Amino acid sequence: MSFTGTKNYIATAELQMAVNAAKTLERPLLIKGEPGTGKTMLAEEVAAALDMPLVQWHIKSTTKAHQGLYEYDAVSRLRDSQLGDDKVHDIKNYIKRGKLWEAFASEQQAVLLIDEIDKADIEFPNDLLQELDKMEFFVYETGETIKAVHRPIIIITSNNEKELPDAFLRRCFFHYISFPDKATMEKIINVHFPDLKPTLLKEAMEIFFQVREVRGLKKKPSTSELIDWLKLLLADDISEGVLKDRNPSKAIPPLYGALLKNEQDVHLLEKLAFMIRRES
């Protein structure tokens, strides 16, 4: 079965091709793109579209590769031995399965999301090379080898916070999610707001893309922020007339806090508005 997007997720032809190519090659799909372009949601929608279970491993700066395999709780075993608990004699009671183990053990082929891999230590990706290649790993405490029942579809996301090792990149199929053009963005918005007035959508989109084109922004507003902004516009019952007749020399966009995320960008737009007032 091929992935063609879902009613909740607009996937471009290039993204569909990337997902299906990685699936055919049985290689991890490495997804990069601006924050808010739907990288994490892709794994959720692939699992839904292909009717597969989803295993999510969200990476933090403190995450270690072995945690994705398993963890041995020696402290609990020591405590139980002091209390005379019978389960202390079976070490398996103190082995906690990691997310890779969950995906490997699934009776049905699963989608495994390794989210924001670039948050972890630089050695993290290399520490998973053998497990992702061979689809198996060894549990030293029990002496058993865990092999994948079915090779999971692996989707790895990165925000480009740090470079990933070449050895890891060679084993992945790579795709960069480009920021949606206006036509694709309208399709995405229609998924979230099917009853949105076309005139309001037109004016909001025009302002949104104008803000993104401002040079010097520290953080350009993303798709998710546009959706939040539209939700607020609808909640406050702001009409398309307010957006259309807005004088750029007097104010930055209404409810701009949904679009702009730091004071530098707010000051930049205020400065541009001041310059427009001077010129006029």
PDB file of C-alpha atoms in Angstrom:
ATOM      1  CA  MET A   1       0.000   0.000   0.000  1.00  0.00           C
ATOM      2  CA  SER A   2       1.356   3.426  -0.958  1.00  0.00           C
ATOM      3  CA  PHE A   3       1.083   6.636   1.018  1.00  0.00           C
ATOM      4  CA  THR A   4      -0.877   9.358  -0.763  1.00  0.00           C
ATOM      5  CA  GLY A   5      -1.629  11.689   2.144  1.00  0.00           C
ATOM      6  CA  THR A   6      -4.820  11.793   4.216  1.00  0.00           C
ATOM      7  CA  LYS A   7      -7.830  14.027   4.564  1.00  0.00           C
ATOM      8  CA  ASN A   8      -6.066  15.663   7.542  1.00  0.00           C
ATOM      9  CA  TYR A   9      -2.618  15.992   5.970  1.00  0.00           C
ATOM     10  CA  ILE A  10      -1.828  17.549   2.604  1.00  0.00           C
ATOM     11  CA  ALA A  11       1.278  15.792   1.292  1.00  0.00           C
ATOM     12  CA  THR A  12       2.962  17.105  -1.846  1.00  0.00           C
ATOM     13  CA  ALA A  13       3.817  14.688  -4.643  1.00  0.00           C
ATOM     14  CA  GLU A  14       7.501  14.923  -3.655  1.00  0.00           C
ATOM     15  CA  LEU A  15       6.756  14.030  -0.032  1.00  0.00           C
ATOM     16  CA  GLN A  16       4.551  11.108  -1.069  1.00  0.00           C
ATOM     17  CA  MET A  17       7.363   9.857  -3.298  1.00  0.00           C
ATOM     18  CA  ALA A  18       9.875  10.156  -0.439  1.00  0.00           C
ATOM     19  CA  VAL A  19       7.720   8.157   1.976  1.00  0.00           C
ATOM     20  CA  ASN A  20       7.075   5.413  -0.552  1.00  0.00           C
ATOM     21  CA  ALA A  21      10.716   5.303  -1.683  1.00  0.00           C
ATOM     22  CA  ALA A  22      11.951   4.870   1.900  1.00  0.00           C
ATOM     23  CA  LYS A  23       9.319   2.170   2.412  1.00  0.00           C
ATOM     24  CA  THR A  24      10.438   0.319  -0.744  1.00  0.00           C
ATOM     25  CA  LEU A  25      14.146   0.626   0.087  1.00  0.00           C
ATOM     26  CA  GLU A  26      13.494  -0.354   3.718  1.00  0.00           C
ATOM     27  CA  ARG A  27      15.578   2.579   4.888  1.00  0.00           C
ATOM     28  CA  PRO A  28      14.817   5.221   7.524  1.00  0.00           C
ATOM     29  CA  LEU A  29      13.225   8.375   6.116  1.00  0.00           C
ATOM     30  CA  LEU A  30      15.058  11.453   7.389  1.00  0.00           C
ATOM     31  CA  ILE A  31      12.788  14.498   7.291  1.00  0.00           C
ATOM     32  CA  LYS A  32      14.029  18.067   7.673  1.00  0.00           C
ATOM     33  CA  GLY A  33      12.229  21.377   7.293  1.00  0.00           C
ATOM     34  CA  GLU A  34      11.279  24.550   9.121  1.00  0.00           C
ATOM     35  CA  PRO A  35       9.641  24.050  12.539  1.00  0.00           C
ATOM     36  CA  GLY A  36       5.880  23.876  12.107  1.00  0.00           C
ATOM     37  CA  THR A  37       5.869  22.303   8.634  1.00  0.00           C
ATOM     38  CA  GLY A  38       4.338  19.023   9.808  1.00  0.00           C
ATOM     39  CA  LYS A  39       7.383  16.749  10.206  1.00  0.00           C
ATOM     40  CA  THR A  40       6.139  15.010  13.347  1.00  0.00           C
ATOM     41  CA  MET A  41       2.580  14.878  12.076  1.00  0.00           C
ATOM     42  CA  LEU A  42       3.800  13.047   8.969  1.00  0.00           C
ATOM     43  CA  ALA A  43       4.555   9.893  10.981  1.00  0.00           C
ATOM     44  CA  GLU A  44       1.112  10.025  12.601  1.00  0.00           C
ATOM     45  CA  GLU A  45      -0.616  10.356   9.241  1.00  0.00           C
ATOM     46  CA  VAL A  46       1.498   7.643   7.567  1.00  0.00           C
ATOM     47  CA  ALA A  47       0.496   5.258  10.359  1.00  0.00           C
ATOM     48  CA  ALA A  48      -3.157   6.241   9.983  1.00  0.00           C
ATOM     49  CA  ALA A  49      -3.134   5.990   6.175  1.00  0.00           C
ATOM     50  CA  LEU A  50      -1.436   2.578   6.138  1.00  0.00           C
ATOM     51  CA  ASP A  51      -3.400   1.308   9.168  1.00  0.00           C
ATOM     52  CA  MET A  52      -0.270   0.603  11.203  1.00  0.00           C
ATOM     53  CA  PRO A  53       0.473   1.091  14.910  1.00  0.00           C
ATOM     54  CA  LEU A  54       2.583   4.154  15.717  1.00  0.00           C
ATOM     55  CA  VAL A  55       5.502   4.070  18.154  1.00  0.00           C
ATOM     56  CA  GLN A  56       6.804   7.529  19.048  1.00  0.00           C
ATOM     57  CA  TRP A  57      10.239   8.222  20.507  1.00  0.00           C
ATOM     58  CA  HIS A  58      10.625  11.921  21.293  1.00  0.00           C
ATOM     59  CA  ILE A  59      14.294  12.752  21.745  1.00  0.00           C
ATOM     60  CA  LYS A  60      15.604  15.121  24.436  1.00  0.00           C
ATOM     61  CA  SER A  61      19.078  16.511  25.026  1.00  0.00           C
ATOM     62  CA  THR A  62      19.625  13.875  27.731  1.00  0.00           C
ATOM     63  CA  THR A  63      18.359  10.903  25.700  1.00  0.00           C
ATOM     64  CA  LYS A  64      20.824   8.050  25.138  1.00  0.00           C
ATOM     65  CA  ALA A  65      20.612   5.517  22.328  1.00  0.00           C
ATOM     66  CA  HIS A  66      20.418   2.515  24.657  1.00  0.00           C
ATOM     67  CA  GLN A  67      17.181   3.900  26.116  1.00  0.00           C
ATOM     68  CA  GLY A  68      15.526   3.153  22.789  1.00  0.00           C
ATOM     69  CA  LEU A  69      16.508  -0.497  23.175  1.00  0.00           C
ATOM     70  CA  TYR A  70      15.928  -1.215  26.845  1.00  0.00           C
ATOM     71  CA  GLU A  71      16.820  -0.123  30.364  1.00  0.00           C
ATOM     72  CA  TYR A  72      17.824  -2.340  33.262  1.00  0.00           C
ATOM     73  CA  ASP A  73      16.456  -1.156  36.621  1.00  0.00           C
ATOM     74  CA  ALA A  74      19.174  -2.382  38.980  1.00  0.00           C
ATOM     75  CA  VAL A  75      17.990  -0.093  41.807  1.00  0.00           C
ATOM     76  CA  SER A  76      14.510  -1.668  41.907  1.00  0.00           C
ATOM     77  CA  ARG A  77      16.029  -5.136  41.874  1.00  0.00           C
ATOM     78  CA  LEU A  78      18.284  -4.281  44.792  1.00  0.00           C
ATOM     79  CA  ARG A  79      15.348  -2.854  46.751  1.00  0.00           C
ATOM     80  CA  ASP A  80      13.206  -5.934  46.063  1.00  0.00           C
ATOM     81  CA  SER A  81      16.028  -8.224  47.124  1.00  0.00           C
ATOM     82  CA  GLN A  82      16.255  -6.391  50.436  1.00  0.00           C
ATOM     83  CA  LEU A  83      12.503  -6.802  50.880  1.00  0.00           C
ATOM     84  CA  GLY A  84      12.632 -10.488  50.009  1.00  0.00           C
ATOM     85  CA  ASP A  85      10.424 -10.187  46.912  1.00  0.00           C
ATOM     86  CA  ASP A  86      10.358 -13.442  44.865  1.00  0.00           C
ATOM     87  CA  LYS A  87      10.359 -11.639  41.517  1.00  0.00           C
ATOM     88  CA  VAL A  88      13.975 -10.644  42.138  1.00  0.00           C
ATOM     89  CA  HIS A  89      15.024 -14.086  40.871  1.00  0.00           C
ATOM     90  CA  ASP A  90      13.859 -13.305  37.324  1.00  0.00           C
ATOM     91  CA  ILE A  91      15.936 -10.479  35.893  1.00  0.00           C
ATOM     92  CA  LYS A  92      13.382  -9.974  33.111  1.00  0.00           C
ATOM     93  CA  ASN A  93      11.141  -8.274  35.670  1.00  0.00           C
ATOM     94  CA  TYR A  94      13.620  -5.390  35.693  1.00  0.00           C
ATOM     95  CA  ILE A  95      14.108  -4.967  31.975  1.00  0.00           C
ATOM     96  CA  LYS A  96      12.077  -2.059  30.600  1.00  0.00           C
ATOM     97  CA  ARG A  97      11.467  -2.127  26.860  1.00  0.00           C
ATOM     98  CA  GLY A  98      12.463   0.898  24.825  1.00  0.00           C
ATOM     99  CA  LYS A  99      10.684   2.323  21.801  1.00  0.00           C
ATOM    100  CA  LEU A 100      12.779   0.345  19.293  1.00  0.00           C
ATOM    101  CA  TRP A 101      11.979  -2.858  21.162  1.00  0.00           C
ATOM    102  CA  GLU A 102       8.273  -1.959  21.068  1.00  0.00           C
ATOM    103  CA  ALA A 103       8.424  -1.443  17.301  1.00  0.00           C
ATOM    104  CA  PHE A 104      10.477  -4.621  16.758  1.00  0.00           C
ATOM    105  CA  ALA A 105       8.092  -6.715  18.863  1.00  0.00           C
ATOM    106  CA  SER A 106       4.911  -5.469  17.176  1.00  0.00           C
ATOM    107  CA  GLU A 107       2.958  -8.324  15.589  1.00  0.00           C
ATOM    108  CA  GLN A 108       1.893  -5.892  12.870  1.00  0.00           C
ATOM    109  CA  GLN A 109       4.338  -3.734  10.928  1.00  0.00           C
ATOM    110  CA  ALA A 110       4.625  -0.447  12.815  1.00  0.00           C
ATOM    111  CA  VAL A 111       5.643   3.114  12.055  1.00  0.00           C
ATOM    112  CA  LEU A 112       8.498   4.195  14.331  1.00  0.00           C
ATOM    113  CA  LEU A 113       8.963   7.947  14.821  1.00  0.00           C
ATOM    114  CA  ILE A 114      12.335   9.135  16.114  1.00  0.00           C
ATOM    115  CA  ASP A 115      11.476  12.778  16.660  1.00  0.00           C
ATOM    116  CA  GLU A 116      14.056  15.606  16.667  1.00  0.00           C
ATOM    117  CA  ILE A 117      17.109  13.364  16.585  1.00  0.00           C
ATOM    118  CA  ASP A 118      19.384  16.409  16.421  1.00  0.00           C
ATOM    119  CA  LYS A 119      18.530  17.304  20.031  1.00  0.00           C
ATOM    120  CA  ALA A 120      20.636  14.418  21.340  1.00  0.00           C
ATOM    121  CA  ASP A 121      24.393  14.058  21.600  1.00  0.00           C
ATOM    122  CA  ILE A 122      26.313  13.943  18.313  1.00  0.00           C
ATOM    123  CA  GLU A 123      27.114  10.248  18.872  1.00  0.00           C
ATOM    124  CA  PHE A 124      23.448   9.307  19.309  1.00  0.00           C
ATOM    125  CA  PRO A 125      22.744   8.544  15.610  1.00  0.00           C
ATOM    126  CA  ASN A 126      25.915   6.463  15.211  1.00  0.00           C
ATOM    127  CA  ASP A 127      25.022   4.441  18.310  1.00  0.00           C
ATOM    128  CA  LEU A 128      21.888   3.227  16.523  1.00  0.00           C
ATOM    129  CA  LEU A 129      23.489   2.292  13.181  1.00  0.00           C
ATOM    130  CA  GLN A 130      23.773  -1.437  13.770  1.00  0.00           C
ATOM    131  CA  GLU A 131      20.303  -1.792  15.279  1.00  0.00           C
ATOM    132  CA  LEU A 132      18.651   0.106  12.429  1.00  0.00           C
ATOM    133  CA  ASP A 133      20.650  -1.856   9.841  1.00  0.00           C
ATOM    134  CA  LYS A 134      20.246  -5.378  11.176  1.00  0.00           C
ATOM    135  CA  MET A 135      16.889  -4.857  12.884  1.00  0.00           C
ATOM    136  CA  GLU A 136      18.123  -6.681  15.976  1.00  0.00           C
ATOM    137  CA  PHE A 137      20.008  -6.081  19.218  1.00  0.00           C
ATOM    138  CA  PHE A 138      21.420  -8.087  22.116  1.00  0.00           C
ATOM    139  CA  VAL A 139      20.178  -7.876  25.726  1.00  0.00           C
ATOM    140  CA  TYR A 140      23.251  -8.560  27.858  1.00  0.00           C
ATOM    141  CA  GLU A 141      21.380  -9.063  31.131  1.00  0.00           C
ATOM    142  CA  THR A 142      19.227 -11.902  29.761  1.00  0.00           C
ATOM    143  CA  GLY A 143      21.495 -13.167  26.988  1.00  0.00           C
ATOM    144  CA  GLU A 144      18.767 -12.954  24.345  1.00  0.00           C
ATOM    145  CA  THR A 145      18.765 -11.390  20.899  1.00  0.00           C
ATOM    146  CA  ILE A 146      15.710  -9.325  20.012  1.00  0.00           C
ATOM    147  CA  LYS A 147      14.871  -9.428  16.304  1.00  0.00           C
ATOM    148  CA  ALA A 148      12.194  -7.397  14.563  1.00  0.00           C
ATOM    149  CA  VAL A 149       9.087  -9.416  13.763  1.00  0.00           C
ATOM    150  CA  HIS A 150       8.469  -6.959  10.923  1.00  0.00           C
ATOM    151  CA  ARG A 151      10.825  -4.210   9.776  1.00  0.00           C
ATOM    152  CA  PRO A 152       9.141  -0.982  10.927  1.00  0.00           C
ATOM    153  CA  ILE A 153       8.751   2.068   8.714  1.00  0.00           C
ATOM    154  CA  ILE A 154      11.151   4.476  10.407  1.00  0.00           C
ATOM    155  CA  ILE A 155      10.620   8.232  10.148  1.00  0.00           C
ATOM    156  CA  ILE A 156      13.305  10.441  11.683  1.00  0.00           C
ATOM    157  CA  THR A 157      12.843  14.189  12.040  1.00  0.00           C
ATOM    158  CA  SER A 158      15.498  16.877  12.458  1.00  0.00           C
ATOM    159  CA  ASN A 159      15.358  20.644  12.916  1.00  0.00           C
ATOM    160  CA  ASN A 160      18.950  21.030  11.713  1.00  0.00           C
ATOM    161  CA  GLU A 161      20.182  22.141  15.143  1.00  0.00           C
ATOM    162  CA  LYS A 162      23.366  20.170  14.532  1.00  0.00           C
ATOM    163  CA  GLU A 163      24.938  18.195  11.698  1.00  0.00           C
ATOM    164  CA  LEU A 164      24.270  14.459  11.608  1.00  0.00           C
ATOM    165  CA  PRO A 165      27.140  11.985  11.018  1.00  0.00           C
ATOM    166  CA  ASP A 166      27.855  10.958   7.421  1.00  0.00           C
ATOM    167  CA  ALA A 167      27.672   7.255   8.291  1.00  0.00           C
ATOM    168  CA  PHE A 168      24.139   7.787   9.549  1.00  0.00           C
ATOM    169  CA  LEU A 169      23.086   9.934   6.589  1.00  0.00           C
ATOM    170  CA  ARG A 170      24.245   7.266   4.124  1.00  0.00           C
ATOM    171  CA  ARG A 171      21.713   4.857   5.565  1.00  0.00           C
ATOM    172  CA  CYS A 172      18.736   7.199   5.254  1.00  0.00           C
ATOM    173  CA  PHE A 173      16.466   8.373   2.469  1.00  0.00           C
ATOM    174  CA  PHE A 174      16.378  12.151   2.820  1.00  0.00           C
ATOM    175  CA  HIS A 175      13.596  14.639   2.154  1.00  0.00           C
ATOM    176  CA  TYR A 176      13.362  18.345   2.958  1.00  0.00           C
ATOM    177  CA  ILE A 177       9.823  19.645   3.435  1.00  0.00           C
ATOM    178  CA  SER A 178       9.837  22.984   1.645  1.00  0.00           C
ATOM    179  CA  PHE A 179       7.612  25.712   2.984  1.00  0.00           C
ATOM    180  CA  PRO A 180       4.212  25.428   1.243  1.00  0.00           C
ATOM    181  CA  ASP A 181       3.446  27.770  -1.623  1.00  0.00           C
ATOM    182  CA  LYS A 182       0.178  29.714  -1.524  1.00  0.00           C
ATOM    183  CA  ALA A 183      -1.840  27.072  -3.392  1.00  0.00           C
ATOM    184  CA  THR A 184      -0.693  24.275  -1.083  1.00  0.00           C
ATOM    185  CA  MET A 185      -1.179  26.478   1.959  1.00  0.00           C
ATOM    186  CA  GLU A 186      -4.790  27.147   0.961  1.00  0.00           C
ATOM    187  CA  LYS A 187      -5.395  23.369   0.808  1.00  0.00           C
ATOM    188  CA  ILE A 188      -3.880  22.969   4.275  1.00  0.00           C
ATOM    189  CA  ILE A 189      -6.015  25.786   5.680  1.00  0.00           C
ATOM    190  CA  ASN A 190      -9.154  24.311   4.113  1.00  0.00           C
ATOM    191  CA  VAL A 191      -8.485  21.059   5.982  1.00  0.00           C
ATOM    192  CA  HIS A 192      -8.517  22.913   9.308  1.00  0.00           C
ATOM    193  CA  PHE A 193     -11.139  25.552   8.456  1.00  0.00           C
ATOM    194  CA  PRO A 194     -13.440  24.147   5.742  1.00  0.00           C
ATOM    195  CA  ASP A 195     -16.028  26.896   6.270  1.00  0.00           C
ATOM    196  CA  LEU A 196     -13.595  29.828   6.245  1.00  0.00           C
ATOM    197  CA  LYS A 197     -14.756  32.704   4.066  1.00  0.00           C
ATOM    198  CA  PRO A 198     -12.599  32.949   0.908  1.00  0.00           C
ATOM    199  CA  THR A 199     -12.225  36.704   1.358  1.00  0.00           C
ATOM    200  CA  LEU A 200     -10.933  36.323   4.926  1.00  0.00           C
ATOM    201  CA  LEU A 201      -8.562  33.571   3.812  1.00  0.00           C
ATOM    202  CA  LYS A 202      -7.253  35.746   0.981  1.00  0.00           C
ATOM    203  CA  GLU A 203      -6.533  38.750   3.207  1.00  0.00           C
ATOM    204  CA  ALA A 204      -5.017  36.642   6.000  1.00  0.00           C
ATOM    205  CA  MET A 205      -2.781  34.780   3.549  1.00  0.00           C
ATOM    206  CA  GLU A 206      -1.604  38.038   2.010  1.00  0.00           C
ATOM    207  CA  ILE A 207      -0.590  39.443   5.402  1.00  0.00           C
ATOM    208  CA  PHE A 208       1.006  36.156   6.455  1.00  0.00           C
ATOM    209  CA  PHE A 209       3.230  35.877   3.376  1.00  0.00           C
ATOM    210  CA  GLN A 210       4.084  39.592   3.573  1.00  0.00           C
ATOM    211  CA  VAL A 211       5.339  39.056   7.134  1.00  0.00           C
ATOM    212  CA  ARG A 212       7.389  36.035   6.042  1.00  0.00           C
ATOM    213  CA  GLU A 213       9.029  38.110   3.309  1.00  0.00           C
ATOM    214  CA  VAL A 214      10.268  40.775   5.733  1.00  0.00           C
ATOM    215  CA  ARG A 215      14.045  40.680   5.729  1.00  0.00           C
ATOM    216  CA  GLY A 216      15.776  40.261   9.052  1.00  0.00           C
ATOM    217  CA  LEU A 217      13.102  38.279  10.883  1.00  0.00           C
ATOM    218  CA  LYS A 218      14.690  36.072  13.521  1.00  0.00           C
ATOM    219  CA  LYS A 219      11.875  33.522  13.210  1.00  0.00           C
ATOM    220  CA  LYS A 220       9.517  33.474  10.272  1.00  0.00           C
ATOM    221  CA  PRO A 221       5.956  32.411  11.116  1.00  0.00           C
ATOM    222  CA  SER A 222       5.235  28.804  10.174  1.00  0.00           C
ATOM    223  CA  THR A 223       2.202  26.843   9.021  1.00  0.00           C
ATOM    224  CA  SER A 224       1.189  25.943  12.562  1.00  0.00           C
ATOM    225  CA  GLU A 225       1.368  29.599  13.571  1.00  0.00           C
ATOM    226  CA  LEU A 226      -0.821  30.632  10.642  1.00  0.00           C
ATOM    227  CA  ILE A 227      -3.406  28.073  11.768  1.00  0.00           C
ATOM    228  CA  ASP A 228      -3.284  29.458  15.330  1.00  0.00           C
ATOM    229  CA  TRP A 229      -3.645  33.005  14.008  1.00  0.00           C
ATOM    230  CA  LEU A 230      -6.674  32.119  11.894  1.00  0.00           C
ATOM    231  CA  LYS A 231      -8.250  30.373  14.884  1.00  0.00           C
ATOM    232  CA  LEU A 232      -7.867  33.582  16.907  1.00  0.00           C
ATOM    233  CA  LEU A 233      -9.221  35.756  14.083  1.00  0.00           C
ATOM    234  CA  LEU A 234     -12.317  33.567  13.958  1.00  0.00           C
ATOM    235  CA  ALA A 235     -12.685  33.459  17.745  1.00  0.00           C
ATOM    236  CA  ASP A 236     -12.508  37.268  17.966  1.00  0.00           C
ATOM    237  CA  ASP A 237     -14.808  37.594  14.931  1.00  0.00           C
ATOM    238  CA  ILE A 238     -12.349  39.836  13.099  1.00  0.00           C
ATOM    239  CA  SER A 239     -13.652  40.494   9.607  1.00  0.00           C
ATOM    240  CA  GLU A 240     -11.749  40.485   6.353  1.00  0.00           C
ATOM    241  CA  GLY A 241     -12.438  44.225   6.160  1.00  0.00           C
ATOM    242  CA  VAL A 242     -10.253  44.861   9.207  1.00  0.00           C
ATOM    243  CA  LEU A 243      -7.388  42.992   7.525  1.00  0.00           C
ATOM    244  CA  LYS A 244      -7.967  44.521   4.109  1.00  0.00           C
ATOM    245  CA  ASP A 245      -8.221  48.122   5.311  1.00  0.00           C
ATOM    246  CA  ARG A 246      -5.359  47.815   7.792  1.00  0.00           C
ATOM    247  CA  ASN A 247      -2.941  50.694   7.332  1.00  0.00           C
ATOM    248  CA  PRO A 248       0.588  49.269   7.363  1.00  0.00           C
ATOM    249  CA  SER A 249       1.932  52.589   8.641  1.00  0.00           C
ATOM    250  CA  LYS A 250      -0.110  52.425  11.847  1.00  0.00           C
ATOM    251  CA  ALA A 251       0.014  48.908  13.169  1.00  0.00           C
ATOM    252  CA  ILE A 252       1.445  45.421  12.845  1.00  0.00           C
ATOM    253  CA  PRO A 253      -1.029  42.575  12.196  1.00  0.00           C
ATOM    254  CA  PRO A 254      -3.868  42.149  14.707  1.00  0.00           C
ATOM    255  CA  LEU A 255      -3.219  39.387  17.241  1.00  0.00           C
ATOM    256  CA  TYR A 256       0.370  39.320  16.020  1.00  0.00           C
ATOM    257  CA  GLY A 257       1.430  37.280  19.071  1.00  0.00           C
ATOM    258  CA  ALA A 258       0.333  34.142  17.228  1.00  0.00           C
ATOM    259  CA  LEU A 259       2.687  34.930  14.335  1.00  0.00           C
ATOM    260  CA  LEU A 260       5.686  36.596  15.951  1.00  0.00           C
ATOM    261  CA  LYS A 261       7.533  34.807  18.729  1.00  0.00           C
ATOM    262  CA  ASN A 262      10.174  37.225  19.961  1.00  0.00           C
ATOM    263  CA  GLU A 263      10.526  40.917  20.721  1.00  0.00           C
ATOM    264  CA  GLN A 264      13.180  41.503  18.048  1.00  0.00           C
ATOM    265  CA  ASP A 265      10.733  40.631  15.272  1.00  0.00           C
ATOM    266  CA  VAL A 266       7.981  42.759  16.835  1.00  0.00           C
ATOM    267  CA  HIS A 267      10.374  45.726  17.036  1.00  0.00           C
ATOM    268  CA  LEU A 268      11.457  45.136  13.437  1.00  0.00           C
ATOM    269  CA  LEU A 269       7.874  45.384  12.135  1.00  0.00           C
ATOM    270  CA  GLU A 270       7.231  48.418  14.323  1.00  0.00           C
ATOM    271  CA  LYS A 271      10.337  50.039  12.876  1.00  0.00           C
ATOM    272  CA  LEU A 272       9.147  49.325   9.329  1.00  0.00           C
ATOM    273  CA  ALA A 273       5.759  50.841  10.157  1.00  0.00           C
ATOM    274  CA  PHE A 274       7.500  53.957  11.502  1.00  0.00           C
ATOM    275  CA  MET A 275       9.569  54.252   8.320  1.00  0.00           C
ATOM    276  CA  ILE A 276       6.414  53.983   6.192  1.00  0.00           C
ATOM    277  CA  ARG A 277       4.794  56.778   8.257  1.00  0.00           C
ATOM    278  CA  ARG A 278       7.839  59.004   7.682  1.00  0.00           C
ATOM    279  CA  GLU A 279       7.853  58.381   3.938  1.00  0.00           C
ATOM    280  CA  SER A 280       4.132  59.106   3.663  1.00  0.00           C
TER     281      SER A 280
END
